[in-house]
């Protein structure tokens, strides 16, 4: 395409700029050690304008051989002005996922650029050796979809010193993915699996999981039971999804599915400039598999499996198994003592719908609650360590409908909450450490589509996404520390379409806001609040919540 070869990545400030329409988020960048980093460039001004994976070759930094205090992945993206869909972006080295997100959509007069970062220190074991991999943004570029996507990616390695100690990173990283790519799950029965024989001296095990909705599953949070999907003008499979983790075919853990909304979702103008929660940079969910560490150390092959309950064509899944080894013992071993996790959820579905006067009205409610305990032990060099994971996983979706049998007007409202509360108890002799974690991702959406008296159509959408996490640690009941994070994005927009639905006559009013507040018991605090109007950033406030609510 003429002119496309000259396009370059435009680097933007890491702090959002008032007056800009570039993608903006209240999320913080990664905190850095004080040491001078060595930088490895994975690719620079790479053009992602075809439907293929772009191969990568990685070599560890010669000037920073480790140990490292931190490793940070930095990425910059630009999409040229024009027409383009939001695209999935992922990055792999040695089959392990090191980044996952989506891209922003351009406009005819807007070429968006943005910057994202990820702390990849936990993948240090993988980064110590040369790797091949893929950068993946499958993009259609032609005379219609003419927004070109460009990217630059670097890894920054921060050496450890007396003030910046070496990170307590996992000793082994086992990818659970396709071949340097995510893996497609088309139905509940679809399974992504990896079979591996692991070191004989494991002490801890975690699985970082991402399950991304695609195609017919992109708007799974608006889904309804299949028997009413036609009359309600929406997706089937219900509004419930859940990621299931297995070891050797037996239940091992659960990861909730985040209701991420991409920049083309529902109404693209909702996400300019403030994007949805984590839209550009997905955060994996960490499943604690430490009760299985003794079993996984027995020298036999073991299979880790991932599936998505109610996958309805389709989800993309990827994960990394993170393992810690005993530094003083060549062989640990152990076993599972208790596992009450059932093989599959049993969601409740309640339909209360009435068809009368040319419309379907009423509610559809879907809920699932699972409470389980997994307990196991490992014979470490310090003695027998028992780990108990107790979890309660709640999902609740309440949908209200007023949908004409002709399809217009269409009014839908959804209030959905996905919550996980876990307590991990690690027992060594008389010492018992407890780590309590909370994860929640509430979503509310209000959607109206109706015809006006002049034959045009109006669509009104409001959205409220939140992501809430917290963690507290005690030893024998004495508090050691705690932290919490709350992120929220609110968006609203009105579109007026012409009488043939072939063009948008009017956009707005469009307003949005974002906030991010993180605190810990040591007194650390970060807060940022953003507002926008008419698709331009109007304010950036830093530390307001910290100054008002000191711990």
Coordinates of C-alpha atoms in Angstrom, one line a residue:
X1 CA 0.0 0.0 0.0
X2 CA 1.4 3.4 -1.0
X3 CA 2.8 5.3 2.0
X4 CA 2.4 2.6 4.5
X5 CA 6.1 1.6 4.6
X6 CA 7.0 5.1 5.9
X7 CA 4.7 4.9 8.9
X8 CA 6.5 4.8 12.3
X9 CA 5.6 4.3 16.0
X10 CA 4.8 7.6 17.7
X11 CA 6.1 7.5 21.3
X12 CA 3.7 9.2 23.7
X13 CA 4.2 10.3 27.3
X14 CA 3.5 7.7 30.0
X15 CA 1.3 10.2 31.8
X16 CA -2.0 11.0 29.9
X17 CA -2.1 14.5 28.3
X18 CA -5.1 16.8 28.7
X19 CA -6.4 17.8 25.3
X20 CA -5.3 14.5 23.7
X21 CA -7.5 11.8 22.0
X22 CA -4.9 9.1 22.4
X23 CA -5.9 6.1 24.4
X24 CA -5.7 6.9 28.1
X25 CA -5.8 4.8 31.3
X26 CA -5.5 5.6 35.0
X27 CA -3.4 2.5 35.6
X28 CA 0.2 3.1 36.9
X29 CA 3.4 2.2 35.0
X30 CA 5.7 -0.4 36.5
X31 CA 7.8 0.8 39.4
X32 CA 11.5 0.6 38.7
X33 CA 14.6 -0.2 40.8
X34 CA 17.3 2.5 41.1
X35 CA 19.9 0.5 39.1
X36 CA 20.6 1.3 35.5
X37 CA 18.9 -1.3 33.2
X38 CA 20.2 -3.1 30.1
X39 CA 17.7 -2.9 27.2
X40 CA 16.9 -5.7 24.7
X41 CA 14.8 -4.7 21.7
X42 CA 12.5 -7.4 20.6
X43 CA 11.2 -5.5 17.6
X44 CA 11.2 -1.8 16.4
X45 CA 8.6 -0.1 14.2
X46 CA 7.3 -3.5 13.3
X47 CA 4.4 -3.3 10.8
X48 CA 1.5 -5.6 11.7
X49 CA -0.4 -5.3 8.4
X50 CA -0.9 -8.9 7.5
X51 CA -2.7 -12.0 9.0
X52 CA 0.4 -13.8 10.2
X53 CA 2.6 -14.2 13.3
X54 CA 5.9 -12.3 13.2
X55 CA 8.9 -14.4 14.4
X56 CA 11.2 -13.1 17.1
X57 CA 14.7 -14.0 18.2
X58 CA 15.7 -13.1 21.8
X59 CA 19.2 -13.1 23.4
X60 CA 19.8 -12.4 27.1
X61 CA 21.5 -9.0 27.7
X62 CA 25.3 -9.4 27.8
X63 CA 25.8 -6.5 30.1
X64 CA 23.2 -7.6 32.7
X65 CA 23.6 -11.3 33.2
X66 CA 21.8 -11.3 36.5
X67 CA 20.6 -11.7 39.1
X68 CA 17.9 -9.2 38.3
X69 CA 15.9 -7.1 40.6
X70 CA 13.2 -6.6 38.0
X71 CA 12.5 -7.2 34.4
X72 CA 10.0 -4.8 32.6
X73 CA 8.4 -5.2 29.2
X74 CA 7.6 -1.9 27.5
X75 CA 5.5 -1.6 24.4
X76 CA 4.5 1.3 22.2
X77 CA 1.8 1.1 19.5
X78 CA 0.5 3.4 16.7
X79 CA -2.4 2.8 14.4
X80 CA -2.5 5.1 11.4
X81 CA -5.7 7.1 10.7
X82 CA -8.3 5.3 8.7
X83 CA -10.6 2.4 9.3
X84 CA -9.6 -0.7 11.3
X85 CA -11.0 -3.1 13.9
X86 CA -9.6 -3.5 17.4
X87 CA -7.1 -6.4 17.2
X88 CA -5.8 -8.9 19.7
X89 CA -2.1 -8.4 20.5
X90 CA 0.1 -11.0 22.1
X91 CA 3.8 -11.7 22.5
X92 CA 5.5 -15.0 23.1
X93 CA 9.0 -16.2 23.9
X94 CA 9.8 -19.9 24.2
X95 CA 6.0 -20.6 23.9
X96 CA 5.4 -18.5 27.1
X97 CA 3.1 -15.6 26.9
X98 CA 4.8 -12.3 28.0
X99 CA 2.1 -9.9 26.9
X100 CA -1.6 -10.0 26.0
X101 CA -4.0 -7.2 25.2
X102 CA -5.9 -5.5 22.4
X103 CA -5.4 -2.5 20.1
X104 CA -7.2 0.8 19.8
X105 CA -9.4 1.7 16.8
X106 CA -8.5 4.7 14.7
X107 CA -10.7 7.2 13.0
X108 CA -10.4 9.0 9.6
X109 CA -8.8 11.9 11.5
X110 CA -7.3 10.1 14.5
X111 CA -4.1 8.0 14.5
X112 CA -4.0 6.7 18.1
X113 CA -0.7 6.0 19.9
X114 CA -0.3 4.4 23.3
X115 CA 2.2 2.9 25.8
X116 CA 1.8 -0.1 28.0
X117 CA 4.2 -1.9 30.4
X118 CA 4.2 -5.3 32.2
X119 CA 6.3 -6.6 35.0
X120 CA 7.7 -9.9 33.6
X121 CA 10.2 -10.6 36.5
X122 CA 8.4 -13.8 37.2
X123 CA 9.5 -15.1 33.8
X124 CA 13.2 -14.5 34.6
X125 CA 14.0 -18.2 34.4
X126 CA 12.8 -18.2 30.8
X127 CA 14.7 -15.0 29.9
X128 CA 18.1 -16.4 31.1
X129 CA 18.5 -18.3 27.8
X130 CA 18.1 -17.6 24.1
X131 CA 14.5 -18.0 22.9
X132 CA 12.5 -17.8 19.7
X133 CA 9.0 -16.6 19.7
X134 CA 6.2 -14.6 18.0
X135 CA 4.7 -11.2 18.0
X136 CA 1.0 -11.6 17.0
X137 CA -1.4 -8.9 15.8
X138 CA -3.5 -10.6 13.1
X139 CA -4.5 -7.6 11.0
X140 CA -6.4 -7.1 7.7
X141 CA -5.0 -4.3 5.7
X142 CA -6.6 -3.4 2.4
X143 CA -8.5 -0.6 0.7
X144 CA -11.3 -0.8 3.2
X145 CA -9.5 -1.6 6.5
X146 CA -6.6 0.8 6.0
X147 CA -5.5 1.5 9.5
X148 CA -1.9 0.2 9.7
X149 CA -0.7 -1.1 13.1
X150 CA 2.9 -0.5 14.2
X151 CA 4.7 -1.5 17.4
X152 CA 8.0 -1.4 19.3
X153 CA 8.8 -3.7 22.2
X154 CA 11.8 -3.7 24.6
X155 CA 12.8 -5.7 27.7
X156 CA 14.6 -3.8 30.4
X157 CA 16.7 -5.7 32.9
X158 CA 17.5 -4.1 36.2
X159 CA 20.6 -5.6 37.9
X160 CA 20.3 -6.4 41.6
X161 CA 22.5 -4.8 44.3
X162 CA 22.4 -4.2 48.0
X163 CA 19.6 -1.7 47.8
X164 CA 17.7 -3.6 45.1
X165 CA 17.9 -7.3 46.0
X166 CA 17.4 -10.1 43.5
X167 CA 13.7 -10.8 42.8
X168 CA 12.2 -14.0 44.4
X169 CA 11.3 -15.2 40.9
X170 CA 10.1 -18.7 40.0
X171 CA 12.8 -21.2 39.2
X172 CA 10.9 -22.9 36.3
X173 CA 8.5 -21.5 33.8
X174 CA 6.3 -24.0 31.9
X175 CA 4.2 -22.5 29.1
X176 CA 0.6 -23.8 28.7
X177 CA -0.2 -22.4 25.2
X178 CA -0.2 -23.2 21.5
X179 CA 3.1 -23.0 19.6
X180 CA 4.1 -19.5 20.5
X181 CA 0.5 -18.5 20.3
X182 CA -2.8 -18.6 22.2
X183 CA -5.0 -21.7 21.9
X184 CA -8.6 -21.7 20.6
X185 CA -11.3 -23.2 22.8
X186 CA -14.6 -23.6 20.9
X187 CA -16.8 -25.4 23.4
X188 CA -16.9 -26.5 27.0
X189 CA -15.3 -29.8 25.9
X190 CA -12.3 -28.0 24.3
X191 CA -9.1 -28.3 26.4
X192 CA -5.7 -26.6 26.1
X193 CA -3.2 -29.0 27.7
X194 CA 0.5 -29.5 28.3
X195 CA 2.1 -32.7 29.5
X196 CA 5.5 -32.3 31.2
X197 CA 7.8 -34.1 33.6
X198 CA 8.8 -31.6 36.2
X199 CA 11.8 -31.3 38.6
X200 CA 11.8 -33.6 41.6
X201 CA 12.2 -30.8 44.2
X202 CA 9.2 -28.5 43.8
X203 CA 7.9 -26.5 46.7
X204 CA 5.3 -24.1 45.2
X205 CA 3.3 -23.9 42.0
X206 CA 1.1 -21.2 40.4
X207 CA -0.7 -20.8 37.1
X208 CA -1.1 -17.4 35.5
X209 CA -4.2 -17.7 33.2
X210 CA -5.7 -15.5 30.5
X211 CA -9.0 -16.5 28.7
X212 CA -10.0 -14.0 26.1
X213 CA -13.5 -13.9 24.5
X214 CA -13.6 -13.8 20.7
X215 CA -16.1 -13.9 17.9
X216 CA -19.5 -15.1 19.1
X217 CA -18.2 -15.1 22.6
X218 CA -16.9 -11.5 22.6
X219 CA -20.0 -10.2 24.3
X220 CA -20.6 -13.3 26.5
X221 CA -21.6 -11.0 29.4
X222 CA -24.8 -10.1 27.4
X223 CA -25.6 -13.7 26.6
X224 CA -28.9 -15.5 27.5
X225 CA -30.0 -19.1 27.4
X226 CA -30.1 -20.6 23.9
X227 CA -33.9 -21.1 24.0
X228 CA -34.6 -17.3 24.2
X229 CA -31.6 -15.9 22.4
X230 CA -33.6 -15.4 19.2
X231 CA -36.5 -13.4 20.7
X232 CA -34.1 -11.4 22.9
X233 CA -31.9 -10.4 19.9
X234 CA -28.7 -11.4 21.8
X235 CA -26.1 -14.2 22.2
X236 CA -26.6 -17.7 23.4
X237 CA -24.8 -19.7 26.0
X238 CA -26.1 -17.6 29.0
X239 CA -24.1 -14.8 30.6
X240 CA -21.9 -17.2 32.6
X241 CA -18.3 -18.3 31.7
X242 CA -15.6 -19.8 34.0
X243 CA -12.1 -21.1 33.4
X244 CA -11.5 -24.6 34.7
X245 CA -8.0 -25.9 35.6
X246 CA -7.2 -29.6 35.8
X247 CA -4.1 -31.7 36.6
X248 CA -4.2 -35.1 35.1
X249 CA -7.8 -34.6 34.2
X250 CA -8.9 -33.9 37.8
X251 CA -10.2 -30.5 39.0
X252 CA -7.4 -28.4 40.4
X253 CA -8.5 -24.7 40.3
X254 CA -10.8 -22.0 38.9
X255 CA -10.0 -18.8 37.2
X256 CA -12.9 -16.2 36.6
X257 CA -13.4 -14.8 33.2
X258 CA -12.9 -11.0 33.1
X259 CA -15.6 -9.1 31.2
X260 CA -13.1 -7.0 29.2
X261 CA -14.6 -4.7 26.6
X262 CA -12.5 -3.9 23.6
X263 CA -12.3 -0.5 21.9
X264 CA -14.7 -1.5 19.2
X265 CA -17.1 -3.0 21.7
X266 CA -20.8 -2.0 21.7
X267 CA -20.1 1.6 20.7
X268 CA -16.4 2.5 19.7
X269 CA -16.9 6.1 20.8
X270 CA -17.4 5.0 24.4
X271 CA -13.7 4.2 24.6
X272 CA -12.2 7.4 23.2
X273 CA -9.9 8.4 24.7
X274 CA -10.4 6.5 28.0
X275 CA -10.3 2.7 27.3
X276 CA -12.1 0.1 29.4
X277 CA -10.5 -1.6 32.4
X278 CA -7.4 -3.5 31.2
X279 CA -8.5 -3.3 27.5
X280 CA -5.0 -2.6 26.2
X281 CA -3.1 -4.7 28.8
X282 CA -4.9 -7.8 30.2
X283 CA -3.8 -9.0 33.7
X284 CA -3.6 -12.8 34.1
X285 CA -5.4 -14.4 37.0
X286 CA -3.1 -16.4 39.3
X287 CA -4.3 -19.8 40.5
X288 CA -2.5 -21.2 43.5
X289 CA -1.6 -24.8 42.7
X290 CA 0.9 -25.3 45.6
X291 CA -1.2 -28.1 47.1
X292 CA -0.2 -30.1 44.0
X293 CA 3.5 -29.3 44.3
X294 CA 4.4 -32.6 46.0
X295 CA 2.4 -34.6 43.5
X296 CA 4.0 -32.8 40.6
X297 CA 7.5 -33.7 42.0
X298 CA 7.1 -37.4 41.7
X299 CA 9.1 -37.7 38.4
X300 CA 6.1 -38.9 36.4
X301 CA 4.6 -37.0 33.4
X302 CA 1.7 -34.7 34.4
X303 CA -0.9 -32.9 32.3
X304 CA -2.1 -29.4 33.0
X305 CA -5.4 -28.6 31.3
X306 CA -7.4 -25.4 30.7
X307 CA -11.0 -25.1 29.5
X308 CA -13.7 -22.5 29.5
X309 CA -17.2 -23.6 30.8
X310 CA -19.9 -22.5 28.3
X311 CA -17.4 -21.5 25.6
X312 CA -19.6 -20.8 22.7
X313 CA -17.2 -20.2 19.8
X314 CA -14.8 -19.1 21.0
X315 CA -12.2 -18.2 23.6
X316 CA -8.4 -17.9 23.2
X317 CA -6.5 -19.2 26.2
X318 CA -2.9 -19.0 27.4
X319 CA -1.1 -19.6 30.7
X320 CA 2.3 -20.0 32.4
X321 CA 3.0 -22.5 35.1
X322 CA 5.4 -20.9 37.6
X323 CA 7.3 -23.3 39.8
X324 CA 9.6 -22.9 42.8
X325 CA 12.3 -25.5 43.7
X326 CA 13.9 -26.4 47.0
X327 CA 17.4 -24.9 47.0
X328 CA 18.7 -27.4 49.6
X329 CA 17.1 -30.6 48.6
X330 CA 17.3 -32.6 45.3
X331 CA 13.9 -34.3 45.9
X332 CA 10.9 -33.3 47.8
X333 CA 7.7 -35.2 47.0
X334 CA 4.3 -35.2 48.7
X335 CA 0.7 -35.6 47.8
X336 CA -2.8 -34.2 47.9
X337 CA -4.6 -34.6 51.2
X338 CA -8.0 -33.1 50.3
X339 CA -9.8 -31.9 47.1
X340 CA -13.5 -30.9 47.2
X341 CA -13.5 -29.1 43.9
X342 CA -16.2 -30.5 41.6
X343 CA -15.5 -31.1 38.0
X344 CA -17.9 -28.5 36.7
X345 CA -20.1 -25.7 38.0
X346 CA -23.9 -26.1 38.2
X347 CA -25.2 -22.6 37.4
X348 CA -28.8 -21.7 38.2
X349 CA -30.8 -20.0 35.4
X350 CA -34.1 -18.3 36.1
X351 CA -36.1 -16.9 33.1
X352 CA -39.0 -14.6 33.9
X353 CA -40.1 -13.4 30.5
X354 CA -43.5 -12.3 29.1
X355 CA -44.5 -11.8 25.4
X356 CA -47.3 -9.4 25.0
X357 CA -48.2 -6.3 23.0
X358 CA -45.5 -7.0 20.5
X359 CA -42.6 -7.1 23.0
X360 CA -40.7 -9.5 25.2
X361 CA -40.2 -8.1 28.7
X362 CA -38.8 -9.5 31.9
X363 CA -35.6 -10.8 33.5
X364 CA -33.0 -13.5 33.1
X365 CA -30.9 -14.3 36.1
X366 CA -27.8 -16.6 36.1
X367 CA -25.8 -17.5 39.2
X368 CA -23.1 -19.9 40.2
X369 CA -21.4 -20.4 43.6
X370 CA -18.6 -22.8 44.3
X371 CA -16.9 -23.3 47.6
X372 CA -14.0 -25.8 47.8
X373 CA -10.9 -26.8 49.7
X374 CA -7.7 -28.2 48.2
X375 CA -4.9 -29.4 50.6
X376 CA -1.6 -31.0 50.0
X377 CA 1.9 -31.3 51.4
X378 CA 5.5 -31.1 50.4
X379 CA 8.5 -32.7 52.2
X380 CA 10.9 -29.7 52.0
X381 CA 14.4 -29.3 53.4
X382 CA 12.7 -27.3 56.3
X383 CA 10.3 -30.1 57.0
X384 CA 6.8 -31.0 56.0
X385 CA 4.9 -28.0 54.6
X386 CA 1.1 -28.3 54.3
X387 CA -0.7 -25.9 52.0
X388 CA -4.5 -25.4 52.2
X389 CA -6.4 -23.3 49.6
X390 CA -10.0 -22.5 50.6
X391 CA -11.9 -20.6 47.9
X392 CA -15.4 -19.3 47.3
X393 CA -16.2 -18.4 43.7
X394 CA -19.4 -16.3 43.1
X395 CA -21.0 -15.3 39.8
X396 CA -24.2 -13.4 39.5
X397 CA -25.8 -11.8 36.4
X398 CA -29.2 -10.0 36.5
X399 CA -30.5 -9.0 33.1
X400 CA -33.6 -6.9 32.3
X401 CA -35.2 -6.8 28.8
X402 CA -37.7 -4.9 26.8
X403 CA -37.3 -6.1 23.2
X404 CA -39.9 -5.6 20.5
X405 CA -40.7 -8.7 18.4
X406 CA -39.7 -6.6 15.4
X407 CA -36.4 -5.9 17.0
X408 CA -36.9 -2.2 17.6
X409 CA -37.0 -0.8 20.3
X410 CA -34.4 -2.9 22.1
X411 CA -33.7 -2.2 25.7
X412 CA -31.3 -4.3 27.7
X413 CA -29.7 -3.8 31.2
X414 CA -27.2 -6.1 32.8
X415 CA -25.7 -6.0 36.3
X416 CA -23.0 -8.7 36.7
X417 CA -20.5 -9.5 39.4
X418 CA -17.8 -12.1 39.4
X419 CA -16.0 -12.5 42.8
X420 CA -13.3 -14.9 44.2
X421 CA -12.4 -15.0 47.9
X422 CA -9.5 -17.2 48.8
X423 CA -7.5 -18.1 51.9
X424 CA -4.2 -19.9 51.6
X425 CA -2.8 -21.4 54.8
X426 CA 0.9 -22.6 54.8
X427 CA 1.7 -24.7 57.8
X428 CA 5.3 -25.5 58.9
X429 CA 5.3 -27.0 62.4
X430 CA 3.6 -24.5 64.7
X431 CA 3.9 -21.7 62.2
X432 CA 0.9 -20.9 60.1
X433 CA 0.9 -18.2 57.5
X434 CA -2.4 -17.1 56.0
X435 CA -2.8 -15.1 52.8
X436 CA -6.4 -13.9 52.1
X437 CA -7.1 -12.5 48.7
X438 CA -10.2 -10.9 47.1
X439 CA -10.8 -10.5 43.4
X440 CA -13.9 -8.9 41.9
X441 CA -14.9 -7.5 38.5
X442 CA -18.4 -5.9 38.6
X443 CA -19.9 -4.7 35.3
X444 CA -23.2 -2.8 34.6
X445 CA -24.4 -2.0 31.1
X446 CA -27.5 -0.1 30.0
X447 CA -28.4 -0.3 26.3
X448 CA -31.3 1.3 24.4
X449 CA -31.9 1.3 20.7
X450 CA -35.0 2.9 19.3
X451 CA -36.5 4.5 16.2
X452 CA -37.2 8.3 16.2
X453 CA -40.3 9.9 14.6
X454 CA -38.2 11.2 11.7
X455 CA -37.1 7.6 10.8
X456 CA -33.6 7.9 12.3
X457 CA -32.4 5.7 15.1
X458 CA -30.9 6.5 18.5
X459 CA -28.6 4.2 20.5
X460 CA -27.8 5.1 24.1
X461 CA -25.2 3.2 26.1
X462 CA -23.8 3.6 29.6
X463 CA -21.2 1.4 31.1
X464 CA -19.5 1.0 34.5
X465 CA -16.6 -1.4 34.9
X466 CA -14.7 -2.0 38.1
X467 CA -11.8 -4.3 39.1
X468 CA -11.2 -4.7 42.8
X469 CA -8.4 -6.7 44.4
X470 CA -7.0 -7.0 47.9
X471 CA -4.6 -9.1 49.9
X472 CA -3.6 -9.5 53.5
X473 CA -1.0 -11.7 55.2
X474 CA -0.8 -12.9 58.8
X475 CA 1.4 -15.4 60.7
X476 CA -0.3 -17.2 63.6
X477 CA -2.9 -14.4 63.5
X478 CA -0.4 -11.5 63.7
X479 CA -0.8 -9.1 60.7
X480 CA 2.2 -8.8 58.4
X481 CA 0.8 -6.6 55.7
X482 CA -2.1 -5.8 53.4
X483 CA -2.8 -4.0 50.1
X484 CA -5.8 -3.1 47.9
X485 CA -6.5 -1.8 44.4
X486 CA -9.7 -0.4 42.9
X487 CA -10.0 0.5 39.3
X488 CA -13.1 1.9 37.7
X489 CA -14.1 3.2 34.2
X490 CA -17.5 4.9 33.5
X491 CA -18.5 5.7 30.0
X492 CA -21.6 7.0 28.3
X493 CA -22.5 7.9 24.7
X494 CA -25.5 8.6 22.4
X495 CA -25.4 7.8 18.6
X496 CA -27.9 8.9 16.0
X497 CA -28.0 6.7 12.9
X498 CA -29.6 7.6 9.6
X499 CA -32.9 5.9 8.5
X500 CA -31.1 3.1 6.7
X501 CA -28.6 2.5 9.5
X502 CA -25.8 3.0 7.0
X503 CA -24.2 6.0 8.7
X504 CA -23.9 7.8 12.0
X505 CA -25.5 11.3 11.8
X506 CA -24.5 12.4 15.3
X507 CA -22.1 11.4 18.1
X508 CA -22.5 12.4 21.7
X509 CA -22.7 13.6 24.2
X510 CA -19.8 11.3 25.0
X511 CA -18.4 11.4 28.5
X512 CA -16.1 9.1 30.5
X513 CA -14.0 8.9 33.6
X514 CA -11.4 6.5 35.1
X515 CA -9.9 6.1 38.5
X516 CA -7.2 3.9 40.0
X517 CA -6.3 3.7 43.7
X518 CA -3.8 1.3 45.2
X519 CA -2.6 1.4 48.8
X520 CA -0.7 -0.8 51.2
X521 CA -0.1 -1.0 55.0
X522 CA 3.4 0.4 54.6
X523 CA 1.9 3.7 53.6
X524 CA 2.5 3.4 49.9
X525 CA -0.3 4.9 47.8
X526 CA -1.0 5.7 44.1
X527 CA -4.1 7.3 42.7
X528 CA -5.0 8.8 39.4
X529 CA -8.3 10.1 38.1
X530 CA -9.2 11.0 34.5
X531 CA -12.1 12.7 32.8
X532 CA -13.0 13.2 29.2
X533 CA -15.7 14.9 27.1
X534 CA -16.4 14.8 23.4
X535 CA -13.6 12.2 23.0
X536 CA -10.9 14.4 24.4
X537 CA -9.1 14.1 27.7
X538 CA -10.2 17.0 30.0
X539 CA -8.5 16.4 33.3
X540 CA -5.7 14.3 35.0
X541 CA -5.6 14.3 38.8
X542 CA -2.8 12.5 40.7
X543 CA -2.7 11.5 44.3
X544 CA -6.0 13.2 45.3
X545 CA -7.4 10.0 46.8
X546 CA -4.0 9.3 48.6
X547 CA -3.9 12.8 50.1
X548 CA -7.6 12.5 51.3
X549 CA -7.3 8.9 52.7
X550 CA -3.9 8.3 54.3
X551 CA -3.5 5.0 56.0

